Coordinates of N, CA and C in Angstrom, one line a residue:
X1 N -12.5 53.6 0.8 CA -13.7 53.2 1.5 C -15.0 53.8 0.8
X2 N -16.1 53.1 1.0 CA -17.0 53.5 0.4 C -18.0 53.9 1.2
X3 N -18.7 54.9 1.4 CA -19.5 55.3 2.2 C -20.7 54.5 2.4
X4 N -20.7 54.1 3.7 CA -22.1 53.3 4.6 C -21.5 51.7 4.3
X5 N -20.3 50.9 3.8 CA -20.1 50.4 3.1 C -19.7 49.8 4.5
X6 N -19.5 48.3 5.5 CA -18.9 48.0 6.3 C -17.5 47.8 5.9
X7 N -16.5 47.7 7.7 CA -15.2 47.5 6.4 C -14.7 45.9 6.2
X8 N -15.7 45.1 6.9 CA -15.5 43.4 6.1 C -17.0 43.4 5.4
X9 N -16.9 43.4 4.4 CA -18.3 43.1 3.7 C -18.6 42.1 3.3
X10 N -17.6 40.7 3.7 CA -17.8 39.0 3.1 C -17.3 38.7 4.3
X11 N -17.4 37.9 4.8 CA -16.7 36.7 5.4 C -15.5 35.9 5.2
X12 N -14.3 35.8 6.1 CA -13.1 35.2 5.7 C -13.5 33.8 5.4
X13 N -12.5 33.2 5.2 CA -12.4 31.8 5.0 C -12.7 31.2 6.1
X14 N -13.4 29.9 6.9 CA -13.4 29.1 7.9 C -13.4 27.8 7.4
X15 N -12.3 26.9 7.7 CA -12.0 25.9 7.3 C -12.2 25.1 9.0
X16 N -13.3 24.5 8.9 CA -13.6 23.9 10.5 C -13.7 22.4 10.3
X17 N -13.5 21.8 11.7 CA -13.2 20.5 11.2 C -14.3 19.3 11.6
X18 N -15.3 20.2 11.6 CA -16.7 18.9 12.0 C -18.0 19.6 10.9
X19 N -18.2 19.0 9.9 CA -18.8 19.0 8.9 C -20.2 18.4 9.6
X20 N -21.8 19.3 9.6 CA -22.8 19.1 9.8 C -23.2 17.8 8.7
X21 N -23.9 16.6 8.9 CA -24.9 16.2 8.4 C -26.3 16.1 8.4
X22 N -27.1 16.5 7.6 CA -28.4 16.4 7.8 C -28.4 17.4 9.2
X23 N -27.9 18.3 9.8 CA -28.2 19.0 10.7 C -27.7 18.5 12.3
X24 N -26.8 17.3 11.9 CA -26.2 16.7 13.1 C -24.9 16.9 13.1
X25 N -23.6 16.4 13.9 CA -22.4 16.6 14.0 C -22.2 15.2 14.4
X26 N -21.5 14.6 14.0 CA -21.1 13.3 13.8 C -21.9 12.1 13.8
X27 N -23.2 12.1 13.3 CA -24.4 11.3 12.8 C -24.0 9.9 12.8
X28 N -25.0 9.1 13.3 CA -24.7 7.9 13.0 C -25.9 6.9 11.8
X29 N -26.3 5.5 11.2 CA -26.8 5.2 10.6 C -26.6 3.8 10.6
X30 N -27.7 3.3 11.0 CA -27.8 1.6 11.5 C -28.5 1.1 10.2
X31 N -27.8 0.3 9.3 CA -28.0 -0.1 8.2 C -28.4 -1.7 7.9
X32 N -29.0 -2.4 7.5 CA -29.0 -3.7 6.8 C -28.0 -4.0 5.8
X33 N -27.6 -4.6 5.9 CA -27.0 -5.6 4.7 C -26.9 -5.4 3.7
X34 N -27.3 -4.5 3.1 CA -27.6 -4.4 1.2 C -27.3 -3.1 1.3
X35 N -27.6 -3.0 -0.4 CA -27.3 -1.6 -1.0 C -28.4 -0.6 -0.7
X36 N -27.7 0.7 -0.7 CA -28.4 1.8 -0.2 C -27.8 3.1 -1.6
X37 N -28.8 3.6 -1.5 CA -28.8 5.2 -2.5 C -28.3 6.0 -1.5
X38 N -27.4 7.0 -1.9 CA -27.4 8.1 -1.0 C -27.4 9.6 -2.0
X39 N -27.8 10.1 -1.9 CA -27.4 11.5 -2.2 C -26.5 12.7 -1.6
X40 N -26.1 12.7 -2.4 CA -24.8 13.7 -1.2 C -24.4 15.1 -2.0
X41 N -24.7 16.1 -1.2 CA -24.5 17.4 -1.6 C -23.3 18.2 -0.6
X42 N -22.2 18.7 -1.3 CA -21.7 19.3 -0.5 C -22.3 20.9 -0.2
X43 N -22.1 21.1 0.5 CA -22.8 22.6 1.2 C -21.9 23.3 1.9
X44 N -20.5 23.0 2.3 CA -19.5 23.6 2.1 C -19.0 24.8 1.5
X45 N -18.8 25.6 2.2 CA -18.5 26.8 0.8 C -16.9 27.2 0.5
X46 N -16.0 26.2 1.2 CA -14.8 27.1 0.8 C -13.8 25.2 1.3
X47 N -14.2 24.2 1.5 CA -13.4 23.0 1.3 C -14.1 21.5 0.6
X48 N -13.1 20.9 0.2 CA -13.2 19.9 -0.6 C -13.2 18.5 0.2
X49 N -14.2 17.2 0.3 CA -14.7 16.3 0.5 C -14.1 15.1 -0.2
X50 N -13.3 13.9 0.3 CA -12.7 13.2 -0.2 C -13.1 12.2 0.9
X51 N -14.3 11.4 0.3 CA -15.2 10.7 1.2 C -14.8 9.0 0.9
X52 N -14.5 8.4 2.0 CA -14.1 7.3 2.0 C -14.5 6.2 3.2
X53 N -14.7 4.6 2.8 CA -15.4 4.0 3.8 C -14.1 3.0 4.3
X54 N -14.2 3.0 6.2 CA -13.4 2.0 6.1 C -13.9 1.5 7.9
X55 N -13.5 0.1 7.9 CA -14.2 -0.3 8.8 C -13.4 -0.1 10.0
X56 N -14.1 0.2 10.9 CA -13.6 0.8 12.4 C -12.7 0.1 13.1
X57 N -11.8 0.5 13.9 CA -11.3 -0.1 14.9 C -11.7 -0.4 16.2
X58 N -12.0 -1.5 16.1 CA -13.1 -1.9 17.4 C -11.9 -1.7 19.0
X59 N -10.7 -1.4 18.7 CA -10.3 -1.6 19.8 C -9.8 0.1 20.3
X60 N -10.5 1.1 19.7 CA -10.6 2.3 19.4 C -11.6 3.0 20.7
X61 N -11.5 4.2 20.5 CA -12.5 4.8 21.5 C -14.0 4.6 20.8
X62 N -15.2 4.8 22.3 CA -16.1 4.6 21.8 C -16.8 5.8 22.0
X63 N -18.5 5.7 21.4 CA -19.5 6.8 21.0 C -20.2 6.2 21.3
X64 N -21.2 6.3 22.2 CA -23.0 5.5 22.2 C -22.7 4.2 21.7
X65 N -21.5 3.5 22.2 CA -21.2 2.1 21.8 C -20.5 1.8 20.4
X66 N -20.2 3.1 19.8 CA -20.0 2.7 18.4 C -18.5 3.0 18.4
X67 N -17.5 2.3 17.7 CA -16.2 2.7 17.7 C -16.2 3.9 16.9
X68 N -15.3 4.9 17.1 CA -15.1 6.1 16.7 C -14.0 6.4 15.4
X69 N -12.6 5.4 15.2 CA -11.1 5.9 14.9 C -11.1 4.3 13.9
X70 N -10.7 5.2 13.0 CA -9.7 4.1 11.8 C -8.2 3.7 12.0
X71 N -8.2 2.5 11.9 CA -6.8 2.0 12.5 C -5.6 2.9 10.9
X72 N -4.6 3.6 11.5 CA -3.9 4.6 10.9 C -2.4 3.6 10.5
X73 N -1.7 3.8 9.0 CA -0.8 3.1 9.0 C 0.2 4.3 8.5
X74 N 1.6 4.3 8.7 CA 2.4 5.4 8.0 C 2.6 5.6 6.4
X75 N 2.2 6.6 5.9 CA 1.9 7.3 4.7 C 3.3 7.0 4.1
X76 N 3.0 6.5 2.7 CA 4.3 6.3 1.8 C 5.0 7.3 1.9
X77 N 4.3 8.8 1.7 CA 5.1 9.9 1.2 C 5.8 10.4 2.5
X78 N 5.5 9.8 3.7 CA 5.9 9.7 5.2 C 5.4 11.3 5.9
X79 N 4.0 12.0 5.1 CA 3.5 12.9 6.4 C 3.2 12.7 7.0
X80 N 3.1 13.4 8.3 CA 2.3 13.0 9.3 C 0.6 12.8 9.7
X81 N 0.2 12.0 10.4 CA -0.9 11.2 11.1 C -0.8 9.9 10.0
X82 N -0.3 9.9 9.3 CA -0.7 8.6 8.5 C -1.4 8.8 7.3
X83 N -2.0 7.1 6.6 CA -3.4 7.1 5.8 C -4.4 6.0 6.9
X84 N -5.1 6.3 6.4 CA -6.3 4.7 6.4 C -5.5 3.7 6.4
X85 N -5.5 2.7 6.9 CA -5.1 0.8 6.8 C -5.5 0.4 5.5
X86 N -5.2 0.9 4.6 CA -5.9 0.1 3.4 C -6.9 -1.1 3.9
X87 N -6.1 -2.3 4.7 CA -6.5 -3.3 4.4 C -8.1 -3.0 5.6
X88 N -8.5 -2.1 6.2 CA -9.1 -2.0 6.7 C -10.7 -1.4 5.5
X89 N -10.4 -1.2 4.3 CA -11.3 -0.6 3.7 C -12.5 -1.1 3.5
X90 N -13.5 0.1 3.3 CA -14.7 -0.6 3.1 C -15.3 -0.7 1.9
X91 N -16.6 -0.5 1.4 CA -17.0 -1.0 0.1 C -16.6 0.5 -0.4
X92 N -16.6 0.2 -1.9 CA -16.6 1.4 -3.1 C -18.0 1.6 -3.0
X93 N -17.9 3.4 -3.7 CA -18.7 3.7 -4.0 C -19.4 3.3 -5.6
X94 N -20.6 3.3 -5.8 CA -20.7 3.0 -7.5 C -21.5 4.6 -7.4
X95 N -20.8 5.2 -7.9 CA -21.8 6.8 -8.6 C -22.6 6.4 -9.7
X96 N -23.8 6.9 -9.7 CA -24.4 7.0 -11.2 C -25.1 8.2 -11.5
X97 N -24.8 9.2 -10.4 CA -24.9 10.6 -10.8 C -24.7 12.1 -10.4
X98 N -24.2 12.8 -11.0 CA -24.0 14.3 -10.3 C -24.6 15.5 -10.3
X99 N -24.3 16.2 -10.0 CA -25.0 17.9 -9.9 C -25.8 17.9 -11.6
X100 N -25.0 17.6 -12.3 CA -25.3 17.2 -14.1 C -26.3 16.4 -14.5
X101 N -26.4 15.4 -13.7 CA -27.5 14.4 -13.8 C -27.1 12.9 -13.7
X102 N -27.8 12.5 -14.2 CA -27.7 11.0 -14.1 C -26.2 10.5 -15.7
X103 N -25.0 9.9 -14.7 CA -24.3 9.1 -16.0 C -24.6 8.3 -16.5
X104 N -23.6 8.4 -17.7 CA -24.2 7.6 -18.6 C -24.5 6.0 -18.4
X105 N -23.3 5.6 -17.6 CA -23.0 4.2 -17.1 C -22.9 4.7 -15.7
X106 N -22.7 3.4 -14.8 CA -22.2 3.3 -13.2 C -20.4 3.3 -13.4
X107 N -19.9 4.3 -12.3 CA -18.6 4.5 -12.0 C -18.6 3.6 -10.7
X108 N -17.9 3.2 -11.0 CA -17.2 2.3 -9.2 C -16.4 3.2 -8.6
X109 N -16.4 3.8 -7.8 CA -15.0 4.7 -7.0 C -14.4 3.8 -5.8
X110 N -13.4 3.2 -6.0 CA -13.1 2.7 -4.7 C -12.4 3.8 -3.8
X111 N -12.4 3.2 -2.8 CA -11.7 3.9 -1.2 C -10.0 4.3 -1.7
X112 N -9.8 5.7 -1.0 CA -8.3 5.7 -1.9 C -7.8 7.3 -0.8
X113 N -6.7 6.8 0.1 CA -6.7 8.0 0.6 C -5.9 9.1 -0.2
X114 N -6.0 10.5 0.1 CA -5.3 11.6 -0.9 C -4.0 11.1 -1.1
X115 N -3.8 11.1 -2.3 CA -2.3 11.6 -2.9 C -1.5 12.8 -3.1
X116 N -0.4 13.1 -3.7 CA -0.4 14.1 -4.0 C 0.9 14.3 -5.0
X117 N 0.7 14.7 -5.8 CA 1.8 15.4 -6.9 C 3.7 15.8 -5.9
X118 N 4.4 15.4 -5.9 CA 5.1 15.9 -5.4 C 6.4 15.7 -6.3
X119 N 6.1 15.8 -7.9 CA 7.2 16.2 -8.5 C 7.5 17.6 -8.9
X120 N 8.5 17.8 -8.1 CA 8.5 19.9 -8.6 C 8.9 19.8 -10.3
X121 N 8.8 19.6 -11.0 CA 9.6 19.5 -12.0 C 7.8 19.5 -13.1
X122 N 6.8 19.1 -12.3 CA 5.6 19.0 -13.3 C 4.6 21.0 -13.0
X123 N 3.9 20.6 -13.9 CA 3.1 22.2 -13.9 C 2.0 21.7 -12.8
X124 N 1.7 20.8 -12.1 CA 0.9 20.6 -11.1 C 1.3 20.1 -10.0
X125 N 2.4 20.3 -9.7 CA 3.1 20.1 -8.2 C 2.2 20.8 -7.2
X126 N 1.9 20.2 -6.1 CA 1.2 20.0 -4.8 C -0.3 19.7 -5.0
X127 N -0.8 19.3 -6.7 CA -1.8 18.6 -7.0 C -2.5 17.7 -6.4
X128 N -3.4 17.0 -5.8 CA -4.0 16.0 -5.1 C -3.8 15.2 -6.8
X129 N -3.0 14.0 -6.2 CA -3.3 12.8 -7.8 C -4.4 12.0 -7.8
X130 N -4.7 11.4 -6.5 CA -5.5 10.2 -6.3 C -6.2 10.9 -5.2
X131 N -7.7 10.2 -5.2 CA -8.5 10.5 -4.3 C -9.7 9.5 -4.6
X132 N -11.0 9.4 -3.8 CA -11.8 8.8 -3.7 C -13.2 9.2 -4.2
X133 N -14.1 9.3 -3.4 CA -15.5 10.4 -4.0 C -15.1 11.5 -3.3
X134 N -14.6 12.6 -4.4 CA -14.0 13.6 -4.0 C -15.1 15.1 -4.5
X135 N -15.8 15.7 -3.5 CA -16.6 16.7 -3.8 C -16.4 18.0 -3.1
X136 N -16.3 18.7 -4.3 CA -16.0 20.5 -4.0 C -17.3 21.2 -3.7
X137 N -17.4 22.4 -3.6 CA -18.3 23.2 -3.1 C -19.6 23.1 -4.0
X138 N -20.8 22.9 -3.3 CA -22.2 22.8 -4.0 C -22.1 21.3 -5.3
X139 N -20.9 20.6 -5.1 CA -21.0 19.3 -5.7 C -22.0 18.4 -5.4
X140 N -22.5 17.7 -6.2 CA -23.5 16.6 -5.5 C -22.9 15.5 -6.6
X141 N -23.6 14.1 -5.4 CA -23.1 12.4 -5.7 C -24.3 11.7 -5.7
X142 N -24.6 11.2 -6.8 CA -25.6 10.2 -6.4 C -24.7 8.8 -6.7
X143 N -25.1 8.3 -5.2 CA -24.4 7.1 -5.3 C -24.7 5.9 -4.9
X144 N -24.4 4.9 -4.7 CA -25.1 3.3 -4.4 C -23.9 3.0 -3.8
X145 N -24.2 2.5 -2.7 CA -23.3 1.6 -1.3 C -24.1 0.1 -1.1
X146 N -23.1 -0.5 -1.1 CA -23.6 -2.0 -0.9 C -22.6 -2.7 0.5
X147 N -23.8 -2.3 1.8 CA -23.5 -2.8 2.9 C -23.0 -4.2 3.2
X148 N -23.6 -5.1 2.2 CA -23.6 -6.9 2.0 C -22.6 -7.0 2.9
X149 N -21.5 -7.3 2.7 CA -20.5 -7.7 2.9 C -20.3 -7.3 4.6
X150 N -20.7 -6.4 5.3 CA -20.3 -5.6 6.4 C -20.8 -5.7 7.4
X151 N -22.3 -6.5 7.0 CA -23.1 -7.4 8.4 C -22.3 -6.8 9.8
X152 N -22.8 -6.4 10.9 CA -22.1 -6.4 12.1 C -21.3 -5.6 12.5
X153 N -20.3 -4.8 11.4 CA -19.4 -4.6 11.6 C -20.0 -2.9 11.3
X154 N -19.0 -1.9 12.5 CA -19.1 -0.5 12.0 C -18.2 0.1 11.0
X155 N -18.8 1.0 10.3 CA -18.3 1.4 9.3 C -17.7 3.1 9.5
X156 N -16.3 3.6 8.8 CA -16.8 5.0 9.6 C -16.9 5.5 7.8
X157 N -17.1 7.4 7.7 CA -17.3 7.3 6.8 C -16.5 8.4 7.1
X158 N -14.7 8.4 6.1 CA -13.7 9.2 6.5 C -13.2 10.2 5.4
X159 N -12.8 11.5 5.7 CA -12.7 12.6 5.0 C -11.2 12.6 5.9

């Protein structure tokens, strides 16, 4: 012990499961048609963001009229709750820049729920293989969403 020193001097881990936006808890955004810039910073200090669009299930619970829940299909690797409906997905992301700056070209990211390494036999077993716009602590995305296609329809935007 160190004198005058408290005896937790950091904070544990809190791994919580409603992520603030812009200072709200489950935010909503009524969009047009077209493409939109977003900037996105994680501010997270201790989990990873594996941000994906997929269109709601209207026959789902509701919020201020908006459906809430992604229709869920059973996961190849068969864990439980499922993935996303693939076929329910929404548009890709196109990145064109990070914490680093602006890339060199546009990345398309499409919608991709986690995967995961499950050969014991590799040096990265329980690895995440596949993912989506996937951002770690103090990461930032500059990205372009192209609503077009989505007219009408709610979109959720799923970690």
């Amino acid at each position: 012990m160190i004198p005058a020193t408290p005896n937790n001097p950091t904070p544990g881990e809190a791994f919580m499961d409603t992520p603030i936006v812009n200072g709200t808890a489950y935010p909503y955004l009524v969009v047009e048609p077209k493409a939109y810039r977003f900037r996105i910073l994680s501010a997270a200090d201790d989990r990873f963001f594996n941000l994906q669009w997929y269109v709601a299930d209207e026959t789902g619970n509701l919020n201020n009229g908006f459906p809430t829940e992604v229709r869920m299909v059973p996961a190849p690797d068969g864990r439980e709750g499922g993935i996303p409906d693939p076929a329910t997905a929404g548009p890709s992301w196109i990145q064109i820049g990070t914490e680093g700056g602006f890339l060199p070209k546009p990345v398309v990211v499409p919608n991709q729920p986690v995967t995961w390494n499950r050969d014991p036999t590799t040096f990265n077993f329980g690895n995440v293989e596949d993912h989506s716009l996937l951002l770690g602590t103090a990461e930032r995305a500059d990205v372009i969403v192209d609503f077009t296609r989505y007219a009408g329809k709610t979109l959720i935007l799923y970690n």
